[in-house]
Amino acid sequence: MWLKAWERLPDDPAIHRSALAYVCDYTLLEPILRRHGSAWADDGVVTASLDHAMWWHHDGRMDSWVALVQTSPVATRGTGLGTARLYSADGRLLASVVQEGLVSLP
């Protein structure tokens, strides 16, 4: 998905990295739910982050368009692995992210 901040952010790279980290933590378990045909709003769906790691490759601006590419290579026995890569509009890899999550479905 493509995303960006609603308003211009300050020029401080730490603020843009913080915004990028927020986006990743907020959505990274989504591909696991989709893999099982579920959604956050479904009754009985419970998720929790067990482990989360990020690697920063290049600075980017979160008030410019950023592509968030998410996948779930495995989801089984109540856990799942979500991965993401974030790219600037010109194709630079800004960050790689991996999150293991607890997923309980009804």
N, CA and C of each residue as an Amber inpcrd file, in Angstrom:
protein
   318
   0.8400000  -1.1630000   0.0000000   0.0000000   0.0000000   0.0000000
   0.8950000   1.2390000   0.0000000   0.3660000   2.3250000  -0.5230000
   1.0660000   3.6040000  -0.5230000   0.5380000   4.4360000   0.6330000
   1.4350000   5.1290000   1.3280000   1.0190000   5.9420000   2.4680000
   1.9220000   7.1440000   2.6240000   1.4170000   8.1350000   3.3670000
   2.2160000   9.3120000   3.7300000   1.4980000  10.0440000   4.8480000
   2.2210000  10.8950000   5.5520000   1.6430000  11.7070000   6.6190000
   0.6570000  12.7100000   6.0140000  -0.3320000  13.1010000   6.8050000
  -1.3410000  14.0640000   6.3570000  -0.7370000  15.4390000   6.0970000
   0.2560000  15.8110000   6.9090000   0.8420000  17.1480000   6.8160000
   2.3590000  17.0450000   6.7050000   2.9910000  18.1370000   6.3090000
   4.4540000  18.1700000   6.2360000   5.0180000  17.9890000   7.6430000
   6.0250000  17.1570000   7.7460000   6.7090000  16.9170000   9.0200000
   7.9910000  17.7420000   9.0730000   8.5120000  17.9980000  10.2710000
   9.8010000  18.7090000  10.3800000  10.9020000  17.9530000   9.6250000
  11.9900000  18.6400000   9.3300000  13.0780000  18.0500000   8.5560000
  13.9500000  17.0770000   9.3450000  13.7230000  16.8970000  10.6230000
  14.5110000  15.9980000  11.4710000  14.3230000  14.5430000  11.0370000
  15.3870000  13.8520000  10.5680000  15.2650000  12.4550000  10.1400000
  14.7360000  11.5270000  11.2430000  14.9950000  11.8440000  12.5060000
  14.5080000  10.9950000  13.6070000  12.9800000  10.9960000  13.6620000
  12.3560000  12.1050000  13.3330000  10.8890000  12.1630000  13.3220000
  10.3400000  11.2780000  12.2020000  10.9840000  11.2780000  11.0640000
  10.5340000  10.4440000   9.9490000  10.7510000   8.9620000  10.2500000
  11.8640000   8.6250000  10.8890000  12.0860000   7.2300000  11.2880000
  11.0400000   6.8000000  12.3120000  10.6960000   7.6840000  13.2400000
   9.6690000   7.3630000  14.2460000   8.3130000   7.1280000  13.5870000
   7.9630000   7.9600000  12.6200000   6.6960000   7.7800000  11.9090000
   6.6960000   6.4690000  11.1380000   7.8140000   6.1290000  10.5260000
   7.9280000   4.8730000   9.7910000   7.7800000   3.6860000  10.7490000
   8.4040000   3.7550000  11.9020000   8.3010000   2.6760000  12.8950000
   6.8580000   2.5170000  13.3650000   6.1580000   3.6130000  13.5780000
   4.7620000   3.5600000  14.0050000   3.9040000   2.8330000  12.9710000
   4.0760000   3.1920000  11.7160000   3.2960000   2.5690000  10.6420000
   3.5260000   1.0600000  10.6260000   4.7670000   0.6410000  10.7620000
   5.0820000  -0.7900000  10.7030000   4.4930000  -1.5610000  11.8740000
   4.5640000  -1.0000000  13.0540000   4.0380000  -1.7120000  14.2140000
   2.5180000  -1.7930000  14.1640000   1.9070000  -0.8310000  13.5400000
   0.4520000  -0.7600000  13.4960000  -0.1650000  -1.7850000  12.5410000
   0.5360000  -2.1520000  11.4630000  -0.0850000  -2.9550000  10.4020000
   0.5840000  -4.3000000  10.1210000   1.6650000  -4.6300000  10.7710000
   2.4720000  -5.7610000  10.3180000   1.8170000  -7.1300000  10.5010000
   0.8550000  -7.2630000  11.3920000   0.1740000  -8.5520000  11.5510000
  -0.9920000  -8.7270000  10.5720000  -1.3190000  -7.6880000   9.8300000
  -2.4190000  -7.7410000   8.8600000  -2.3040000  -8.8920000   7.8540000
  -1.1290000  -9.1310000   7.2370000  -1.0430000 -10.2410000   6.2770000
  -1.3160000 -11.6070000   6.9190000  -1.0250000 -11.7460000   8.1940000
  -1.3030000 -13.0110000   8.8830000  -2.8110000 -13.2170000   8.9670000
  -3.5420000 -12.1790000   9.3350000  -5.0020000 -12.2820000   9.4050000
  -5.5850000 -12.5820000   8.0270000  -5.1070000 -11.8990000   7.0070000
  -5.6120000 -12.1230000   5.6480000  -5.3330000 -13.5450000   5.1780000
  -4.1980000 -14.0790000   5.5760000  -3.8450000 -15.4590000   5.2030000
  -4.9060000 -16.4390000   5.6960000  -5.5530000 -16.1000000   6.8140000
  -6.5920000 -16.9520000   7.3930000  -8.0050000 -16.4600000   7.0970000
  -8.1300000 -15.4500000   6.2230000  -9.4420000 -14.9400000   5.8650000
 -10.1170000 -14.1560000   6.9770000  -9.3290000 -13.5880000   7.8800000
  -9.8700000 -12.8300000   9.0060000  -9.5060000 -11.3610000   8.8930000
 -10.1450000 -10.5390000   9.7420000  -9.8690000  -9.1010000   9.7900000
  -9.8410000  -8.6540000  11.2360000  -9.1980000  -7.4990000  11.4800000
  -9.0850000  -6.9630000  12.8430000 -10.4500000  -6.8270000  13.5070000
 -11.4610000  -6.4430000  12.7380000 -12.7830000  -6.1460000  13.3000000
 -13.6120000  -7.3970000  13.5810000 -13.1510000  -8.5680000  13.1730000
 -13.9220000  -9.7940000  13.4160000 -14.0080000 -10.0860000  14.9050000
 -15.1920000 -10.4870000  15.3640000 -15.3610000 -10.8690000  16.7700000
 -14.4400000 -12.0330000  17.1090000 -13.7610000 -11.9340000  18.2430000
 -12.9060000 -13.0170000  18.7220000 -11.4790000 -12.9980000  18.2210000
 -11.1290000 -12.0880000  17.3230000  -9.7460000 -11.9930000  16.8330000
  -8.8950000 -11.3010000  17.8960000  -7.8050000 -11.9650000  18.2910000
  -6.8830000 -11.4160000  19.2790000  -5.4760000 -11.5240000  18.7030000
  -4.7090000 -10.4240000  18.7660000  -3.3240000 -10.4410000  18.3040000
  -2.4340000  -9.7710000  19.3400000  -1.1800000 -10.1640000  19.3300000
  -0.1880000  -9.5340000  20.2040000   1.1860000  -9.6930000  19.5580000
   1.9850000  -8.6470000  19.6380000   3.3410000  -8.6990000  19.1180000
   4.2260000  -9.4840000  20.0880000   4.9650000 -10.4520000  19.5680000
   5.9000000 -11.2250000  20.3880000   7.3390000 -10.7560000  20.1920000
   7.6540000 -10.3180000  18.9880000   9.0110000  -9.8890000  18.6770000
   8.9360000  -8.9850000  17.4530000   9.7420000  -7.9470000  17.4370000
   9.6820000  -6.9780000  16.3470000  11.0940000  -6.4470000  16.1170000
  11.5470000  -6.4650000  14.8820000  12.8830000  -5.9460000  14.5570000
  12.8010000  -5.0960000  13.2960000  13.6020000  -4.0260000  13.2700000
  13.6630000  -3.1480000  12.1050000  15.1160000  -2.9150000  11.7200000
  15.3350000  -2.8300000  10.4240000  16.6400000  -2.4680000   9.8920000
  16.4500000  -1.2370000   9.0310000  17.2000000  -0.1770000   9.3290000
  17.1200000   1.0900000   8.5930000  18.1920000   1.0790000   7.5090000
  17.8000000   1.3310000   6.2790000  18.7380000   1.3050000   5.1570000
  19.0340000   2.7060000   4.6170000  18.0060000   3.5220000   4.4440000
  18.1590000   4.8980000   3.9610000  17.1500000   5.7830000   4.6840000
  17.5040000   7.0430000   4.8490000  16.5320000   8.0000000   5.3780000
  15.5270000   8.3350000   4.2890000  14.3150000   8.5880000   4.7040000
  13.2630000   8.9820000   3.7780000  12.3020000   9.9140000   4.4850000
  11.3880000  10.4520000   3.7430000  10.3950000  11.3710000   4.2970000
   9.0500000  10.6640000   4.3430000   8.4380000  10.6810000   5.5100000
   7.1290000  10.0660000   5.6660000   6.0110000  11.0290000   5.2760000
   6.3510000  12.2500000   4.8980000   5.3470000  13.1660000   4.3600000
   5.3880000  13.1720000   2.8280000   6.1430000  12.2320000   2.2560000
   6.1300000  11.9250000   0.8300000   5.6290000  10.4890000   0.6900000
   5.1940000  10.1140000  -0.4870000   4.6530000   8.7710000  -0.6700000
   5.7080000   7.6970000  -0.4070000   5.3070000   6.6910000   0.3790000
   6.1500000   5.5500000   0.7270000   5.3430000   4.2830000   0.4380000
   5.9730000   3.3170000  -0.2070000   5.3160000   2.0310000  -0.4830000
   5.6190000   1.0700000   0.6590000   4.5820000   0.5020000   1.2410000
   4.6920000  -0.4990000   2.3010000   4.2860000  -1.8340000   1.6940000
   5.2540000  -2.7570000   1.5730000   5.0170000  -4.0680000   0.9770000
   5.0920000  -5.1000000   2.0960000   3.9650000  -5.7350000   2.4050000
   3.8920000  -6.6760000   3.5310000   3.5890000  -8.0880000   3.0340000
   4.1540000  -9.0740000   3.7290000   3.8610000 -10.4780000   3.4360000
   3.8230000 -11.2570000   4.7440000   3.3030000 -12.4580000   4.6580000
   3.3480000 -13.3880000   5.7800000   3.8230000 -14.7280000   5.2450000
   5.0980000 -15.0450000   5.4340000   5.6180000 -16.3050000   4.8990000
   5.1190000 -17.5360000   5.6510000   4.6680000 -17.3610000   6.9020000
   4.1640000 -18.5150000   7.6590000   3.2080000 -18.0260000   8.7400000
   2.1560000 -18.7990000   8.9460000   1.1920000 -18.5300000  10.0110000
   0.6060000 -19.8710000  10.4290000   1.0030000 -20.3380000  11.6000000
   0.5720000 -21.6650000  12.0450000   0.6880000 -21.7870000  13.5550000
  -0.0720000 -22.6740000  14.1500000  -0.0400000 -22.9790000  15.5910000
  -0.1620000 -21.7380000  16.4720000  -1.0010000 -20.8090000  16.0670000
  -1.2610000 -19.6390000  16.8960000  -0.2660000 -18.5010000  16.7770000
   0.7170000 -18.6410000  15.9060000   1.6570000 -17.5470000  15.6810000
   1.7990000 -17.3050000  14.1840000   2.3540000 -16.1720000  13.8590000
   2.6010000 -15.8620000  12.4600000   3.7810000 -14.9280000  12.3480000
   4.3780000 -14.9140000  11.1840000   5.5090000 -14.0430000  10.9110000
   5.0900000 -13.0510000   9.8400000   5.1830000 -11.7680000  10.1660000
   4.9000000 -10.7200000   9.1980000   6.1980000 -10.0460000   8.7990000
   6.3460000  -9.7720000   7.5170000   7.5300000  -9.0710000   7.0380000
   7.0880000  -7.8630000   6.2170000   7.9140000  -6.8410000   6.1800000
   7.6000000  -5.6580000   5.3820000   8.8790000  -5.0160000   4.8680000
   8.7160000  -4.3670000   3.7340000   9.7730000  -3.5290000   3.1680000
   9.1250000  -2.1990000   2.8290000   9.8100000  -1.1120000   3.1260000
   9.2960000   0.2230000   2.8420000  10.2180000   0.8960000   1.8440000
   9.6140000   1.4200000   0.7730000  10.3610000   2.0310000  -0.3190000
   9.9290000   3.4750000  -0.5150000  10.8810000   4.3360000  -0.8130000
  10.5460000   5.7050000  -1.2050000   9.9270000   5.6500000  -2.6070000
   9.3030000   6.7490000  -3.0230000   8.6640000   6.7990000  -4.3350000
   9.6680000   6.5830000  -5.4700000  10.9580000   6.8950000  -5.2370000
  11.9670000   6.6750000  -6.2790000  12.6190000   5.2960000  -6.1880000
  12.0680000   4.4130000  -5.3320000  12.5120000   3.0220000  -5.2970000
  13.5970000   2.6790000  -4.2930000  14.0660000   3.6330000  -3.4770000
  15.0790000   3.3270000  -2.4700000  14.4560000   2.5370000  -1.3310000
  15.1330000   1.4720000  -0.9060000  14.6720000   0.6900000   0.2380000
  14.9880000   1.4640000   1.5130000  13.9580000   1.9110000   2.2190000
  14.1450000   2.6890000   3.4360000  14.3560000   1.7990000   4.6530000
  13.5760000   0.7270000   4.7660000  13.6660000  -0.1350000   5.9490000
  13.1070000  -1.5190000   5.6430000  13.5930000  -2.4950000   6.4010000
  13.0590000  -3.8540000   6.3930000  12.5850000  -4.1570000   7.8070000
  11.4700000  -4.8750000   7.9110000  10.8620000  -5.1180000   9.2090000
  10.3810000  -6.5580000   9.2860000  10.5190000  -7.1630000  10.4770000
   9.9890000  -8.4990000  10.7310000   9.3010000  -8.4750000  12.0900000
   8.1310000  -9.0890000  12.1610000   7.4100000  -9.1730000  13.4310000
   6.7900000 -10.5530000  13.5750000   7.0390000 -11.1920000  14.7200000
   6.3390000 -12.4250000  15.0720000   5.1800000 -12.0420000  15.9610000
   4.0120000 -12.6010000  15.6860000   2.8520000 -12.2510000  16.4700000
   2.0430000 -13.4570000  16.8970000   1.4040000 -13.3150000  18.0360000
   0.4180000 -14.2830000  18.5070000  -0.8830000 -13.9450000  17.8010000
  -1.5330000 -14.9370000  17.2310000  -2.7890000 -14.7160000  16.5150000
  -3.7870000 -15.7620000  16.9710000  -4.8720000 -15.3010000  17.5860000
  -5.9430000 -16.1940000  18.0180000  -7.1910000 -15.8490000  17.2330000
  -7.6780000 -16.8130000  16.4760000  -8.8490000 -16.6020000  15.6400000
 -10.0380000 -17.3710000  16.2040000 -11.2510000 -16.8490000  15.9730000
 -12.4410000 -17.5530000  16.5050000 -12.6440000 -18.9140000  15.8560000
